[in-house]
Coordinates of C-alpha atoms and ligand atoms in Angstrom, one line a residue:
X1 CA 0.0 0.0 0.0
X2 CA 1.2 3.4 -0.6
X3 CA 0.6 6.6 0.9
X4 CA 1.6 9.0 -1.0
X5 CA -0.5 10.9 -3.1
X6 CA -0.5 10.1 -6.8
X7 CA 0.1 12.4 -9.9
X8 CA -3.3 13.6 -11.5
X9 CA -1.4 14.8 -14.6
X10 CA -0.4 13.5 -17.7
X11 CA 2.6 10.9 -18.2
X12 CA 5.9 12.8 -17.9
X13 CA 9.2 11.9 -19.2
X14 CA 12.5 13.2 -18.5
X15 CA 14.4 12.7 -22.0
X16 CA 16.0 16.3 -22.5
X17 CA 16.5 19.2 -19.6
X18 CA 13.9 21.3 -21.8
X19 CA 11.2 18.7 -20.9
X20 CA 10.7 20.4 -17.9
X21 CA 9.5 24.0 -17.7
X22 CA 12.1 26.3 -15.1
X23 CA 9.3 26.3 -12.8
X24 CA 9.8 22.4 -12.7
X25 CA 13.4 22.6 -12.9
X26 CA 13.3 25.1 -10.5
X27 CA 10.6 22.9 -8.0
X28 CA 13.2 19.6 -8.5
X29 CA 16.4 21.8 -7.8
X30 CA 14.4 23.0 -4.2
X31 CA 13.1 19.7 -3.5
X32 CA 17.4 18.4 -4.0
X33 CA 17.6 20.6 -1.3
X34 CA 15.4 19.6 0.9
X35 CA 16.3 15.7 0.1
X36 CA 19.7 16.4 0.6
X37 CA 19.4 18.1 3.8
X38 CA 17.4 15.8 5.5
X39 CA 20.6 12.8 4.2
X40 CA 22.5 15.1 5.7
X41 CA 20.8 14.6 8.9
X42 CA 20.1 10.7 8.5
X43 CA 16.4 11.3 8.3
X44 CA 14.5 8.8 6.4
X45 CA 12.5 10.3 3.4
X46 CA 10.3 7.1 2.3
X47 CA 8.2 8.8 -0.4
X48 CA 9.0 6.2 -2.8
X49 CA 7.9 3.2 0.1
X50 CA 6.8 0.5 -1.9
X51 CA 7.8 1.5 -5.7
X52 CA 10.4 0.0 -8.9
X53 CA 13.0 1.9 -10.6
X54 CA 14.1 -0.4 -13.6
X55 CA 17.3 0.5 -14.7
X56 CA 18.5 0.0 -18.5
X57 CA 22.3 0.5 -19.2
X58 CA 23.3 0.2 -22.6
X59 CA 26.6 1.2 -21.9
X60 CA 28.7 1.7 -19.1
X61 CA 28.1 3.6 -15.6
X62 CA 29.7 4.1 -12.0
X63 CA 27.9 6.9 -11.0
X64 CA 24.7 7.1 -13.0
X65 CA 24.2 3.6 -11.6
X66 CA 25.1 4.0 -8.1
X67 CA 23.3 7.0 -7.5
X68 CA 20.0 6.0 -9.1
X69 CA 19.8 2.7 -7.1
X70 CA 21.4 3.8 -3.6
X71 CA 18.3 6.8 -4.2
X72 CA 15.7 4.6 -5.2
X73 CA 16.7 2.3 -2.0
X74 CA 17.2 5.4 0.0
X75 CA 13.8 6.7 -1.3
X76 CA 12.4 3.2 0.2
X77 CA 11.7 1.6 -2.9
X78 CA 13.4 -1.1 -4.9
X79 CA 15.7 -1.7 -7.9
X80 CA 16.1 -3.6 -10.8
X81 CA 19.2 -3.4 -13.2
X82 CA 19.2 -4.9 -16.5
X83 CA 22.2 -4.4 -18.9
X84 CA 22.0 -5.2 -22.9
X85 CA 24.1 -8.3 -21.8
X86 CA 22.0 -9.9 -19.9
X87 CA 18.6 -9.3 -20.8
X88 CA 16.8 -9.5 -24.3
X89 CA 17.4 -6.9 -25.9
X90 CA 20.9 -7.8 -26.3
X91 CA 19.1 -10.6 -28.2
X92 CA 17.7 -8.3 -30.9
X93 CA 14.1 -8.2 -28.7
X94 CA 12.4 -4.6 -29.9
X95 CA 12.4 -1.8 -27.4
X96 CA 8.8 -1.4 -28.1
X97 CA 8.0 -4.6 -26.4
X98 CA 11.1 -4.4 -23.8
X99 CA 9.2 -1.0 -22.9
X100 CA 5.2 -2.2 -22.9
X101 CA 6.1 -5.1 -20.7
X102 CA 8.9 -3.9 -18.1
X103 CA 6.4 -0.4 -17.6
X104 CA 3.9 -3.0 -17.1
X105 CA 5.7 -3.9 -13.8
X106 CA 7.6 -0.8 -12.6
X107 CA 6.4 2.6 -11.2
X108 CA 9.7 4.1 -13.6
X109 CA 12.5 3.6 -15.9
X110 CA 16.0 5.2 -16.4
X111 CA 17.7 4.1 -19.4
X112 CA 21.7 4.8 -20.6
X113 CA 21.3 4.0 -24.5
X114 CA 22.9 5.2 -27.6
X115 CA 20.6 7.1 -30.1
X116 CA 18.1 9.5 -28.4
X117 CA 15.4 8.1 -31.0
X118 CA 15.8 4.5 -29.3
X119 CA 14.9 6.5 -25.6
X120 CA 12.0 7.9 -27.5
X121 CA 11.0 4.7 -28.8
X122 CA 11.0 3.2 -25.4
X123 CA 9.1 6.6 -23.7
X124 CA 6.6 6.1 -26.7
X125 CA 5.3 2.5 -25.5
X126 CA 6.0 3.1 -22.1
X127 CA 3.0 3.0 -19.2
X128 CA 5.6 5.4 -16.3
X129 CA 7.7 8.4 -16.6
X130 CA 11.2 7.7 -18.2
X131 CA 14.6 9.0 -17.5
X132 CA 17.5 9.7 -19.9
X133 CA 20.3 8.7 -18.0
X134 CA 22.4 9.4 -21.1
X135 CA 21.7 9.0 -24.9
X136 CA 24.3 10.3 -27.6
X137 CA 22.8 13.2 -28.0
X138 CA 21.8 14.4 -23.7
X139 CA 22.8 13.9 -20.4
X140 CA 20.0 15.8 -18.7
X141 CA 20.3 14.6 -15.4
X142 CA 24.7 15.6 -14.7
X143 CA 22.9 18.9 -16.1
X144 CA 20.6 19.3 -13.4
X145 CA 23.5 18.0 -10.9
X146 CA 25.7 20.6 -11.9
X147 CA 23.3 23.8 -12.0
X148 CA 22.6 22.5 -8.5
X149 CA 26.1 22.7 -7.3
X150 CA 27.2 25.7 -9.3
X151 CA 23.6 26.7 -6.9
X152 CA 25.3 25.3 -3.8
X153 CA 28.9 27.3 -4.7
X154 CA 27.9 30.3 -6.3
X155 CA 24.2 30.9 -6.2
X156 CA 21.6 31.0 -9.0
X157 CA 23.3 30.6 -12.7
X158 CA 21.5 33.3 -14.3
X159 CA 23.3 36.2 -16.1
X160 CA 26.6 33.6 -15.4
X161 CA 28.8 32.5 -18.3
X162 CA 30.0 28.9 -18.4
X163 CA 33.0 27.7 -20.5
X164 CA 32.9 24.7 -22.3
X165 CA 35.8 23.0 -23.5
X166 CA 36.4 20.3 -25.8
X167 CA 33.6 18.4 -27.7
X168 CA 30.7 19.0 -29.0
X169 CA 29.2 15.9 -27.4
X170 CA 26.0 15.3 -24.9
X171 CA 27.0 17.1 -22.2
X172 CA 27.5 20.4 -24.4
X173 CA 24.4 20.4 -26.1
X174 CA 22.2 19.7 -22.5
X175 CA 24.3 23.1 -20.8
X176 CA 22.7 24.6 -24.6
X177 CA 19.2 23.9 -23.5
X178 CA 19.8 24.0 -19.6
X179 CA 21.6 27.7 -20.8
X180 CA 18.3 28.8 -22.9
X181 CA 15.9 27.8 -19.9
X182 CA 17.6 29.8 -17.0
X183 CA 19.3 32.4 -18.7
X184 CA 22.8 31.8 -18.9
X185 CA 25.6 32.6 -21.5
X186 CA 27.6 29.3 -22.6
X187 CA 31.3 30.1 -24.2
X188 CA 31.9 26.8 -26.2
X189 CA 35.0 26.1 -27.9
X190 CA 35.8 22.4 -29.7
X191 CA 38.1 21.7 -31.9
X192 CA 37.8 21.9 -35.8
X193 CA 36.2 18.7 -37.0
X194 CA 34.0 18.8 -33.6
X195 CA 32.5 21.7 -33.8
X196 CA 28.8 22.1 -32.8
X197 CA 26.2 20.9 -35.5
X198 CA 24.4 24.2 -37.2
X199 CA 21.2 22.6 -37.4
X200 CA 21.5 21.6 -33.9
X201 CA 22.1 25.2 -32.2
X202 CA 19.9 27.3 -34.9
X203 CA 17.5 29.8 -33.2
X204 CA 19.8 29.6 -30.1
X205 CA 20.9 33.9 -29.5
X206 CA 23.9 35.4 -28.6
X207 CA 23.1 35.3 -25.1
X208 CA 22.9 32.1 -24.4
X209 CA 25.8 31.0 -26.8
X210 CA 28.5 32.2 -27.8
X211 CA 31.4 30.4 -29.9
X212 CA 35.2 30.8 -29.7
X213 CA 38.0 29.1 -31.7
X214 CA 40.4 29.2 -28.9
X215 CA 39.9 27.4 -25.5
X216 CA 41.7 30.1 -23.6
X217 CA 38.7 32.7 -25.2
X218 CA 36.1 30.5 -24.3
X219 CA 37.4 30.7 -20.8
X220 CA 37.9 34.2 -20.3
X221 CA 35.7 35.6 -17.6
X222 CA 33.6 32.8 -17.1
X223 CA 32.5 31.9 -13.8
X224 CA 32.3 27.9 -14.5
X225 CA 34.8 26.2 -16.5
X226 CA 33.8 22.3 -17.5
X227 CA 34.9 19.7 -20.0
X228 CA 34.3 16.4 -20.5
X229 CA 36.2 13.0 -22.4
X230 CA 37.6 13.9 -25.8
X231 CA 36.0 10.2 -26.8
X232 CA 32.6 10.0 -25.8
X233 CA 31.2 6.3 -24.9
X234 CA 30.2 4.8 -28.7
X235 CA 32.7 6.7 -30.6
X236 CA 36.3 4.9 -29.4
X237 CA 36.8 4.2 -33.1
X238 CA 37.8 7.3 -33.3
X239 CA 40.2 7.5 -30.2
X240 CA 43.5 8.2 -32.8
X241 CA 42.3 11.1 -34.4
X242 CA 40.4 12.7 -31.1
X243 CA 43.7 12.6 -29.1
X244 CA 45.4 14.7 -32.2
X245 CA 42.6 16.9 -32.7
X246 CA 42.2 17.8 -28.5
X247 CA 45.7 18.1 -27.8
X248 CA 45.5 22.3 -27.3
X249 CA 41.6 21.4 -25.4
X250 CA 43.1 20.7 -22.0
X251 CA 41.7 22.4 -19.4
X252 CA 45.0 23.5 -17.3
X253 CA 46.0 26.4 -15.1
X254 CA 46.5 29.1 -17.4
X255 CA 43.5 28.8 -19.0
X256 CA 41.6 28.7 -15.0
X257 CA 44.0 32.3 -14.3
X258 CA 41.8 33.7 -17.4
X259 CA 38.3 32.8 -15.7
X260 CA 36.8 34.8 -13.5
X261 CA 38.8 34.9 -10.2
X262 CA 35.9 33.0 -8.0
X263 CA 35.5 30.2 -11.3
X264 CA 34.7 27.0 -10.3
X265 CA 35.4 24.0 -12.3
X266 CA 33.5 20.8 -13.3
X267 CA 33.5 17.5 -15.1
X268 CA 30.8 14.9 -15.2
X269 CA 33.6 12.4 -15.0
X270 CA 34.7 9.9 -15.6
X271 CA 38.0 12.1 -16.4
X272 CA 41.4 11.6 -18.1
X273 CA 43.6 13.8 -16.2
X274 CA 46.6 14.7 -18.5
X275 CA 44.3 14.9 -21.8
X276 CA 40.8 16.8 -21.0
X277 CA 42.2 18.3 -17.9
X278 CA 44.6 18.7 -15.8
X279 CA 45.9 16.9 -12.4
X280 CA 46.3 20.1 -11.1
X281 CA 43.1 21.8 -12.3
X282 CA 40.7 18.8 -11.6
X283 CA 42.2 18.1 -8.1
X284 CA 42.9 21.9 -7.0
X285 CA 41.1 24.6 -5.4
X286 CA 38.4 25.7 -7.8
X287 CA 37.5 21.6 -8.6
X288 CA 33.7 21.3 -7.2
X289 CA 34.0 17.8 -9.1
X290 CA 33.1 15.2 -6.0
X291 CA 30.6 17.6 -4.9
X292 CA 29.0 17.1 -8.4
X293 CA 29.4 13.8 -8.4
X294 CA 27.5 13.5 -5.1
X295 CA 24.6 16.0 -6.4
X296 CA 24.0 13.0 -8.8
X297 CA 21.8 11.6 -5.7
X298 CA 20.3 14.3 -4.3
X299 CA 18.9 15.8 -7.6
X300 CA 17.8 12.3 -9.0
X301 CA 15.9 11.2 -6.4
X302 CA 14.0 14.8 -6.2
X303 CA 13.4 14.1 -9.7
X304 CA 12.5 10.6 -9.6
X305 CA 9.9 11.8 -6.8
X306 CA 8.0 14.2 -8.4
X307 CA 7.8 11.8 -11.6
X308 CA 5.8 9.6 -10.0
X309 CA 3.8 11.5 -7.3
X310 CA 4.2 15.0 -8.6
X311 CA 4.6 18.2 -6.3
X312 CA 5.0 17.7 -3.3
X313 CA 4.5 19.7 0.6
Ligands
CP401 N1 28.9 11.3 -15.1 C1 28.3 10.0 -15.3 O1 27.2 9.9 -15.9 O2 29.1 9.0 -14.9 P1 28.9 7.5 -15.2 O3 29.2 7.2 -16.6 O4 29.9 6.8 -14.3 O5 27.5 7.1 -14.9
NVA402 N1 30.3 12.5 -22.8 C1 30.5 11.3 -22.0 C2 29.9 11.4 -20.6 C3 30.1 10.3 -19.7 C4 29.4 10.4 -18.4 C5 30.0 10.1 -22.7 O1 29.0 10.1 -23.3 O2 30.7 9.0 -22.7

């Protein structure tokens, strides 16, 4: 029995950050809060008493994985983990059916996949909320992590700028959206060869994006600096030529000293210190990176609450 109230609105999903509106985004960052205080303080927060998270990994995960199930337990609910390996869909079983039946016998799903459309092809036949806990093309949920600890550090991102350095992968084009919704400036600067995708950032303006050739431009003034991999999970076939073309797309000390002076920096990790960043960057001062990491639960299981009861208090 649970007893919690239930949603009376539609079936929501959480496949991109600008699924939410920024009142939502805004409600889930508050709730994190909340939730995180009360871990803090060891004080059970059961809302979840009685429910299923199924998890879906397609590819790889330490974090995505740990902090979704320790939430979901946390939350007083259960877990199940299923990986391409060891369920059937790594036997060619369609994602339609994978998603009609599993929904049938969870209260929610997170899925890690490759293309965005196969998410969307699962949200399409599925019965409860999903979660993109990564596709090619988003990482929503880091997003909302890191706008909560930029939050914790530096107070509300609006009017910021944040730096982003290196490639035009997932993580890039969900600051774009997260940068459009609350108001922020992003400096982005990748490589030639991995530059953004025109059709991708059309109709985004000058205040919200803002494009440099140089890393050490992009960097200049911002208040967040982040990066990420060079080689983004699915595309190590192209390992050679990313490691020649992101040699000058380190994130180091001199390019921090050209930041604002309070800058903070992130990485959704997992990280190559020496190519992306820096030893002395990712483990020094301005490094919020563990903090970010642990905002991976906080956020989650706010968000994972008000997809299946909705607002709540
Ligand atoms: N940042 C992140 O999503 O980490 P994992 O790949 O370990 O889940
Ligand atoms: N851009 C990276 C993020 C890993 C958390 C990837 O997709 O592999």
């Amino acid at each position: 029995m649970t007893t919690t109230a239930q949603p009376t609105g539609p079936l929501r999903h959480f496949l991109q950050f600008r699924d939410f509106t920024r009142d939502e985004i805004d409600y889930v960052l508050g709730r994190a809060r909340l939730i995180k205080d009360r871990f803090k303080r060891y004080e059970p927060h059961h809302t979840l008493h009685d429910r299923t998270l199924a998890m879906v990994f397609e590819k790889a995960s330490t974090r995505t994985r740990v902090s979704f199930e320790a939430g979901m337990y946390q939350m007083g609910g259960s877990v199940i983990n299923l990986t391409a390996g060891d369920s059937q869909l790594g036997r060619s079983e369609p994602i339609e059916d994978t998603a009609r039946v599993v929904s049938r016998m969870v209260d929610l799903v997170m899925i890690r996949t490759f293309e965005q459309t196969r998410l969307e092809r699962f949200a399409s036949h599925s019965r409860v909320p999903v979660i993109n806990g990564l596709t090619n093309e988003y990482h929503p949920c880091q997003i909302l992590a890191d706008i909560f600890t930029f939050l914790e550090h530096r107070g509300p991102i609006q009017g910021r700028t944040v730096a982003w350095v290196g490639d035009a992968n997932n993580m890039a084009y969900t600051w774009l959206q997260a940068a459009e919704m609350l108001d922020f400036t992003v400096h982005v600067s990748c490589p030639a060869g991995y530059t953004l995708d025109a059709d991708r950032i059309q109709g985004i303006d000058a205040r919200h994006l803002k494009v440099f050739d140089r890393p050490e431009d992009a960097c200049r003034g911002a208040h967040l600096v982040t990066t990420d991999v060079w080689t983004s999970m699915g595309y190590e076939d192209e390992n050679e030529a990313r490691r020649k073309a992101f040699a000058d797309w380190c994130v180091d000390a001199k390019m921090m000293a050209l930041a604002d002076k309070e800058a903070l920096f992130m990485h959704c990790l997992p990280a190559h210190r020496g190519e992306e960043v820096t030893a002395d960057v990712i483990d020094g001062a301005q490094s919020v990176v563990w903090d970010e990491a642990e905002n991976r639960l906080h956020v989650q299981k706010a968000l994972m609450e008000f997809l299946v009861l909705g607002r709540q208090g």
